[in-house]
Short mmCIF file of C-alpha atoms in Angstrom, two decimals:
data_model
loop_
_atom_site.label_atom_id
_atom_site.label_comp_id
_atom_site.label_asym_id
_atom_site.label_seq_id
_atom_site.Cartn_x
_atom_site.Cartn_y
_atom_site.Cartn_z
CA MET A 1 -83.06 -6.84 11.23
CA SER A 2 -80.15 -9.21 11.72
CA ASP A 3 -76.64 -8.18 12.07
CA LEU A 4 -74.60 -7.21 8.83
CA VAL A 5 -72.40 -9.82 8.55
CA PHE A 6 -71.94 -10.94 5.29
CA PRO A 7 -72.38 -15.03 4.69
CA PHE A 8 -68.86 -16.72 4.58
CA THR A 9 -70.36 -19.31 1.95
CA ALA A 10 -71.51 -16.47 0.06
CA ILE A 11 -67.53 -14.93 -0.54
CA VAL A 12 -67.10 -15.24 -4.49
CA GLY A 13 -63.84 -16.96 -5.06
CA GLN A 14 -60.60 -16.46 -2.59
CA ASN A 15 -60.41 -20.43 -1.75
CA GLU A 16 -57.05 -20.35 -0.40
CA MET A 17 -58.17 -17.75 2.13
CA LYS A 18 -61.09 -19.30 3.00
CA ASN A 19 -59.72 -22.80 3.44
CA ALA A 20 -56.63 -21.88 5.64
CA LEU A 21 -59.37 -20.00 8.07
CA ILE A 22 -61.34 -23.10 7.95
CA LEU A 23 -58.24 -25.35 8.93
CA ASN A 24 -57.21 -22.79 11.84
CA VAL A 25 -60.66 -23.13 13.19
CA ILE A 26 -60.41 -26.87 12.83
CA ASN A 27 -56.74 -27.07 14.49
CA PRO A 28 -56.07 -23.41 16.25
CA SER A 29 -52.61 -25.05 17.14
CA ILE A 30 -51.64 -24.64 13.42
CA GLY A 31 -50.69 -21.15 14.43
CA GLY A 32 -53.14 -18.56 12.32
CA VAL A 33 -52.60 -16.93 9.03
CA LEU A 34 -51.22 -13.92 7.22
CA ILE A 35 -53.47 -12.72 4.62
CA ARG A 36 -51.27 -10.61 2.26
CA GLY A 37 -53.13 -8.85 -0.51
CA GLU A 38 -54.82 -5.04 -1.80
CA LYS A 39 -57.58 -3.59 0.04
CA GLY A 40 -61.17 -4.62 -1.16
CA THR A 41 -60.09 -8.25 -1.52
CA ALA A 42 -62.53 -9.62 1.12
CA LYS A 43 -60.04 -10.02 4.03
CA SER A 44 -61.92 -8.69 6.53
CA THR A 45 -65.36 -9.66 5.60
CA ALA A 46 -63.95 -13.50 5.33
CA VAL A 47 -62.78 -13.22 8.92
CA ARG A 48 -65.99 -11.77 10.98
CA ALA A 49 -67.94 -14.02 8.26
CA LEU A 50 -66.59 -17.03 10.02
CA ALA A 51 -67.34 -16.22 13.26
CA ASP A 52 -70.38 -15.66 12.84
CA LEU A 53 -70.71 -18.90 11.00
CA LEU A 54 -69.36 -20.80 13.99
CA PRO A 55 -71.46 -22.46 16.57
CA GLU A 56 -71.78 -21.67 20.42
CA ARG A 57 -69.47 -22.68 23.16
CA LYS A 58 -69.77 -23.62 26.98
CA ALA A 59 -67.69 -20.91 28.78
CA SER A 60 -67.07 -19.90 32.27
CA ASP A 61 -68.69 -16.51 33.19
CA CYS A 62 -65.19 -15.49 34.48
CA PRO A 63 -63.29 -12.35 32.55
CA PHE A 64 -61.76 -15.15 30.43
CA HIS A 65 -64.74 -17.29 29.67
CA CYS A 66 -62.25 -20.13 30.15
CA ASP A 67 -63.07 -23.50 28.13
CA VAL A 68 -63.79 -25.16 31.50
CA SER A 69 -63.68 -28.69 29.70
CA LYS A 70 -59.64 -28.49 30.35
CA LYS A 71 -58.75 -27.83 33.83
CA ASN A 72 -55.27 -27.62 33.12
CA ASN A 73 -55.81 -24.21 30.80
CA VAL A 74 -58.04 -22.31 33.13
CA CYS A 75 -57.40 -18.96 35.16
CA PRO A 76 -56.54 -18.76 38.76
CA TYR A 77 -60.40 -17.83 39.28
CA CYS A 78 -61.81 -20.81 37.80
CA LEU A 79 -59.33 -22.93 39.16
CA GLU A 80 -59.94 -21.85 42.60
CA ASN A 81 -63.66 -22.56 42.12
CA LEU A 82 -63.43 -25.68 40.82
CA ASP A 83 -60.43 -26.70 43.71
CA SER A 84 -63.12 -25.61 46.03
CA GLY A 85 -66.12 -27.24 44.99
CA GLU A 86 -67.96 -24.06 44.77
CA GLY A 87 -68.44 -24.52 40.79
CA LEU A 88 -68.72 -22.37 37.81
CA ASN A 89 -71.50 -20.74 36.21
CA LEU A 90 -71.16 -21.83 32.47
CA THR A 91 -72.55 -19.74 29.61
CA ASP A 92 -73.21 -20.04 26.23
CA ILE A 93 -70.91 -17.29 24.05
CA LYS A 94 -70.97 -16.84 20.24
CA MET A 95 -67.10 -16.87 18.79
CA LYS A 96 -66.52 -13.08 17.94
CA VAL A 97 -63.60 -10.94 16.38
CA VAL A 98 -61.41 -8.97 18.87
CA GLU A 99 -59.53 -6.03 16.84
CA LEU A 100 -55.93 -5.15 18.19
CA PRO A 101 -55.66 -1.39 17.06
CA LEU A 102 -52.55 -0.14 15.76
CA SER A 103 -51.81 1.93 18.34
CA ALA A 104 -51.95 -0.54 21.12
CA THR A 105 -49.49 -0.65 23.87
CA GLU A 106 -48.37 -3.66 25.79
CA ASP A 107 -50.33 -2.89 28.99
CA MET A 108 -53.23 -2.33 26.34
CA VAL A 109 -52.38 -6.21 24.67
CA ALA A 110 -51.26 -8.12 27.93
CA GLY A 111 -53.29 -6.16 30.48
CA THR A 112 -51.91 -4.77 33.96
CA LEU A 113 -51.45 -5.71 37.54
CA ASP A 114 -52.22 -3.72 40.15
CA LEU A 115 -49.36 -3.54 42.64
CA GLU A 116 -50.54 -1.02 44.88
CA HIS A 117 -53.89 -3.35 45.51
CA ALA A 118 -51.38 -6.76 45.97
CA ILE A 119 -49.37 -4.71 48.61
CA LYS A 120 -51.77 -3.85 50.63
CA THR A 121 -54.26 -6.81 50.35
CA GLY A 122 -51.98 -9.36 49.54
CA LYS A 123 -54.15 -10.47 46.27
CA LYS A 124 -53.67 -10.27 42.77
CA LYS A 125 -55.86 -7.81 40.96
CA PHE A 126 -55.15 -8.02 36.96
CA GLU A 127 -56.77 -6.07 34.55
CA PRO A 128 -57.50 -7.96 30.87
CA GLY A 129 -56.32 -6.53 28.01
CA VAL A 130 -56.45 -7.61 24.39
CA LEU A 131 -54.94 -10.79 25.21
CA ALA A 132 -57.63 -12.15 27.92
CA LYS A 133 -60.46 -10.86 25.25
CA ALA A 134 -59.34 -12.80 22.42
CA ASN A 135 -59.31 -15.91 24.75
CA GLY A 136 -61.59 -18.86 22.70
CA ASN A 137 -62.05 -16.02 20.16
CA ILE A 138 -60.56 -14.71 16.49
CA LEU A 139 -57.71 -11.82 17.35
CA TYR A 140 -57.79 -9.88 13.82
CA VAL A 141 -55.15 -7.61 13.40
CA ASP A 142 -55.35 -5.35 10.30
CA GLU A 143 -52.01 -3.80 8.86
CA VAL A 144 -50.24 -6.05 10.98
CA ASN A 145 -47.06 -5.24 9.19
CA LEU A 146 -47.22 -1.31 10.96
CA LEU A 147 -47.52 -3.11 14.18
CA ASP A 148 -44.24 -2.45 16.91
CA ASP A 149 -41.94 -6.06 16.59
CA HIS A 150 -42.37 -6.36 20.14
CA ILE A 151 -46.33 -6.18 20.00
CA VAL A 152 -46.03 -8.59 17.20
CA ASP A 153 -43.67 -10.94 19.10
CA LEU A 154 -45.97 -11.01 22.13
CA LEU A 155 -48.99 -12.12 19.66
CA LEU A 156 -47.13 -14.77 18.60
CA ASP A 157 -45.54 -15.77 21.73
CA SER A 158 -49.07 -16.06 22.98
CA ALA A 159 -50.69 -18.29 19.90
CA ALA A 160 -47.91 -20.44 20.13
CA MET A 161 -48.45 -20.80 24.22
CA GLY A 162 -52.19 -20.66 24.54
CA ARG A 163 -51.08 -18.43 27.81
CA ASN A 164 -50.24 -15.09 28.86
CA TYR A 165 -47.54 -14.43 31.31
CA ILE A 166 -47.41 -11.09 32.88
CA GLU A 167 -45.13 -10.08 35.48
CA ARG A 168 -44.25 -6.70 37.37
CA GLU A 169 -41.90 -6.27 40.34
CA GLY A 170 -42.15 -10.06 41.62
CA VAL A 171 -46.11 -10.37 41.06
CA SER A 172 -47.23 -12.83 38.18
CA PHE A 173 -50.45 -13.88 36.85
CA THR A 174 -50.99 -16.08 33.94
CA HIS A 175 -54.52 -16.65 32.42
CA PRO A 176 -55.23 -19.11 28.61
CA SER A 177 -55.15 -16.95 25.78
CA LYS A 178 -55.93 -19.52 22.91
CA PHE A 179 -57.24 -17.69 19.82
CA ILE A 180 -57.04 -17.74 16.05
CA LEU A 181 -54.67 -14.97 15.07
CA VAL A 182 -55.42 -13.22 11.64
CA GLY A 183 -53.22 -11.03 10.15
CA THR A 184 -53.76 -8.83 7.70
CA MET A 185 -51.28 -6.46 5.14
CA ASN A 186 -50.72 -4.77 1.96
CA PRO A 187 -47.29 -5.89 1.14
CA GLU A 188 -46.75 -2.67 -0.39
CA GLU A 189 -47.04 -0.92 2.68
CA GLY A 190 -43.85 -2.82 4.15
CA ASP A 191 -43.16 -6.17 4.89
CA LEU A 192 -42.85 -8.49 8.00
CA ARG A 193 -39.43 -9.50 9.48
CA PRO A 194 -38.93 -13.33 8.07
CA GLN A 195 -38.37 -14.20 12.02
CA LEU A 196 -42.09 -12.79 12.21
CA LEU A 197 -43.36 -14.37 8.90
CA ASP A 198 -42.10 -18.06 9.93
CA ARG A 199 -44.23 -17.66 13.22
CA PHE A 200 -47.48 -17.50 11.05
CA GLY A 201 -48.67 -21.00 10.83
CA MET A 202 -49.99 -20.25 7.00
CA ALA A 203 -49.88 -17.08 4.87
CA VAL A 204 -52.33 -16.57 1.82
CA ASP A 205 -52.00 -13.84 -1.18
CA VAL A 206 -55.18 -12.50 -2.71
CA LYS A 207 -55.77 -10.55 -5.78
CA SER A 208 -59.18 -9.19 -6.34
CA GLU A 209 -61.30 -11.21 -8.93
CA LYS A 210 -59.98 -10.84 -12.84
CA ASP A 211 -62.98 -12.77 -14.59
CA VAL A 212 -65.42 -10.56 -15.89
CA GLU A 213 -68.34 -13.21 -14.58
CA SER A 214 -66.67 -13.93 -11.21
CA ARG A 215 -66.17 -9.60 -10.72
CA MET A 216 -69.74 -9.18 -11.99
CA ASP A 217 -70.76 -11.88 -9.07
CA VAL A 218 -68.91 -10.18 -6.26
CA ILE A 219 -70.91 -6.69 -7.15
CA LYS A 220 -74.06 -8.57 -7.60
CA ARG A 221 -73.94 -9.98 -4.30
CA ARG A 222 -72.61 -7.17 -2.16
CA LEU A 223 -75.47 -4.98 -3.40
CA GLU A 224 -77.98 -7.34 -2.62
CA PHE A 225 -76.97 -8.06 0.89
CA GLU A 226 -77.05 -4.05 1.14
CA LYS A 227 -80.59 -4.07 -0.26
CA ASP A 228 -82.12 -6.69 2.32
CA PRO A 229 -79.30 -8.12 4.70
CA ASP A 230 -82.09 -10.80 6.50
CA ALA A 231 -83.51 -12.02 2.91
CA PHE A 232 -79.89 -12.34 1.56
CA LYS A 233 -78.45 -14.58 4.64
CA GLU A 234 -81.42 -16.61 4.35
CA LEU A 235 -80.92 -17.79 0.07
CA TYR A 236 -77.47 -19.15 2.09
CA ALA A 237 -78.78 -20.72 5.48
CA GLY A 238 -78.50 -24.14 3.96
CA GLU A 239 -75.15 -23.75 2.90
CA GLN A 240 -74.23 -22.16 6.35
CA GLU A 241 -75.80 -24.79 8.05
CA LYS A 242 -73.88 -27.84 6.11
CA LEU A 243 -70.64 -25.84 6.46
CA MET A 244 -70.89 -25.39 10.46
CA GLU A 245 -71.50 -29.08 10.96
CA ARG A 246 -68.91 -29.96 8.62
CA ILE A 247 -66.00 -28.02 10.64
CA THR A 248 -67.94 -29.08 13.85
CA SER A 249 -67.68 -32.89 12.97
CA ALA A 250 -63.78 -32.32 11.97
CA LYS A 251 -63.30 -30.30 14.88
CA ASP A 252 -64.19 -33.41 16.77
CA ARG A 253 -62.90 -36.00 14.08
CA MET A 254 -59.43 -34.20 15.19
CA ALA A 255 -58.61 -36.59 18.23
CA ASP A 256 -58.86 -40.07 15.86
CA ILE A 257 -56.55 -38.31 13.20
CA VAL A 258 -53.69 -40.96 12.30
CA LEU A 259 -50.50 -39.44 10.64
CA GLU A 260 -49.15 -42.02 8.03
CA ASP A 261 -45.49 -42.28 7.42
CA ASP A 262 -46.12 -41.28 3.74
CA ALA A 263 -47.58 -37.93 4.27
CA LEU A 264 -44.61 -37.59 7.28
CA LYS A 265 -41.99 -38.66 4.40
CA MET A 266 -43.99 -36.36 1.99
CA ALA A 267 -43.89 -33.38 4.46
CA VAL A 268 -40.07 -33.17 5.19
CA GLU A 269 -39.37 -34.23 1.48
CA ALA A 270 -41.52 -30.52 0.86
CA SER A 271 -39.51 -28.23 3.15
CA LEU A 272 -36.32 -29.69 1.87
CA TYR A 273 -37.26 -29.17 -2.00
CA PHE A 274 -38.69 -25.62 -1.46
CA GLY A 275 -35.60 -24.62 0.72
CA VAL A 276 -37.28 -24.23 3.74
CA ASP A 277 -35.09 -23.60 6.84
CA GLY A 278 -35.80 -25.65 10.08
CA HIS A 279 -38.64 -27.71 11.59
CA ARG A 280 -40.99 -25.36 12.08
CA ALA A 281 -42.87 -25.58 8.31
CA ASP A 282 -42.91 -29.65 8.55
CA ILE A 283 -44.59 -29.61 11.80
CA THR A 284 -47.04 -27.04 10.69
CA LEU A 285 -47.38 -28.79 7.18
CA LEU A 286 -48.63 -32.24 9.08
CA LYS A 287 -51.03 -29.85 11.48
CA ALA A 288 -52.91 -28.14 8.55
CA ALA A 289 -52.71 -31.81 6.45
CA SER A 290 -54.40 -33.52 9.45
CA ALA A 291 -57.18 -30.48 9.78
CA HIS A 292 -57.67 -30.74 6.00
CA ALA A 293 -58.17 -34.84 6.20
CA ALA A 294 -60.52 -34.04 9.17
CA PHE A 295 -62.69 -31.66 6.95
CA TYR A 296 -62.60 -34.59 4.07
CA ASP A 297 -63.74 -36.77 6.35
CA ARG A 298 -60.75 -38.81 6.91
CA THR A 299 -58.86 -39.82 9.80
CA SER A 300 -56.37 -40.91 8.35
CA VAL A 301 -53.60 -37.76 6.34
CA LEU A 302 -52.70 -39.04 3.54
CA ARG A 303 -50.09 -37.74 0.75
CA GLU A 304 -52.93 -35.75 -0.79
CA ASP A 305 -53.34 -33.77 2.12
CA VAL A 306 -49.83 -32.60 2.79
CA ALA A 307 -50.06 -31.69 -1.19
CA SER A 308 -53.41 -29.93 -1.05
CA ILE A 309 -52.26 -27.17 1.53
CA ALA A 310 -47.92 -27.23 1.18
CA ASN A 311 -48.77 -23.74 -0.91
CA LEU A 312 -50.48 -22.22 2.31
CA VAL A 313 -47.39 -23.47 4.79
CA LEU A 314 -44.54 -22.98 2.81
CA THR A 315 -44.56 -19.86 0.66
CA HIS A 316 -43.77 -17.05 3.04
CA ARG A 317 -41.10 -19.12 4.43
CA MET A 318 -39.10 -19.84 1.14
CA ARG A 319 -35.64 -18.49 1.33
CA ARG A 320 -35.66 -15.73 -1.10
CA ASN A 321 -33.55 -12.43 -2.71
CA PRO A 322 -35.24 -8.88 -2.27
CA PHE A 323 -38.05 -8.00 -4.65
CA GLN A 324 -38.66 -11.66 -5.37
CA GLU A 325 -41.98 -12.57 -5.08
CA SER A 326 -42.48 -15.98 -2.72
CA THR A 327 -44.85 -18.05 -4.68
CA ILE A 328 -45.07 -21.88 -5.44
CA ASP A 329 -46.63 -21.96 -8.52
CA ALA A 330 -48.71 -24.88 -9.82
CA GLU A 331 -46.22 -26.26 -12.10
CA GLU A 332 -43.17 -26.30 -9.89
CA LEU A 333 -46.15 -27.63 -7.40
CA ASN A 334 -46.75 -30.29 -9.62
CA LYS A 335 -42.99 -31.07 -10.45
CA TRP A 336 -42.38 -31.79 -6.78
CA ILE A 337 -45.50 -34.07 -5.83
CA LYS A 338 -44.12 -36.22 -8.95
CA SER A 339 -40.50 -36.10 -7.72
CA ILE A 340 -41.55 -37.66 -4.27
#
């Protein structure tokens, strides 16, 4: 029997959530996605399914599984081997989901330096933490709104920089930490501070299916999967393969993406129209629109790319009064599109 991972293409509905996850895989610099909603809405299922869908990648067998195609973003161990001409041992690895427990401390997340070993031997000894394990993977934080703010800050800083820096008593160490950050939360249990919300590239609000037929389909597929996972996964093998190839092609296409002035102007005017502060929203909107264009087999970012994902990038950044729901409804979105 294969591992019990539900096929990504078999998930019913939740299109915005699935799109946000796919776009972050195509362009990880978007900055991750925050998924808000009640329990039982396929949040964790979608995250694990996406990781299972993606192909293997070549990586070093070091503790950080460095992407050695980018020498400027490898760990000190790999850099030393490359500079000495020794070469690296490469291995094929699958993307995995690294989970962060709510009880995580700063040392568990960032890792620790053995100062005594450094003093005695003159060599650094680093014990990897969650950020090391997350390199090249999906870092999944359930109930992210219940984490201490300084831990969330640490995660978001590493996600933005692509590296983890740790320093203790004048001894420092740095390693690559490029990951796709996915946070989930139930808004009824408390919200994130606006400053932290703004650091997530995208945010999606998910709800359980209300349509009778769709709800029946959710239940039917889940029961069929639990009855015979291998047979169920075989039903979706073709769709899974097509989506994997489409994502892989889109990732390769990102290097050739051209940003048209019309799309740039539309992104800026969107932020102004919806009252979003700062420039992070504009930049993220264009990064997401670029991934959207690549996913739809284009090398130019068009106005329709910006309009298609504006809701995912702007809603959680809008200024709003307490208890006011932050959403851009279809009517308001269409009004904005027509006004430009």
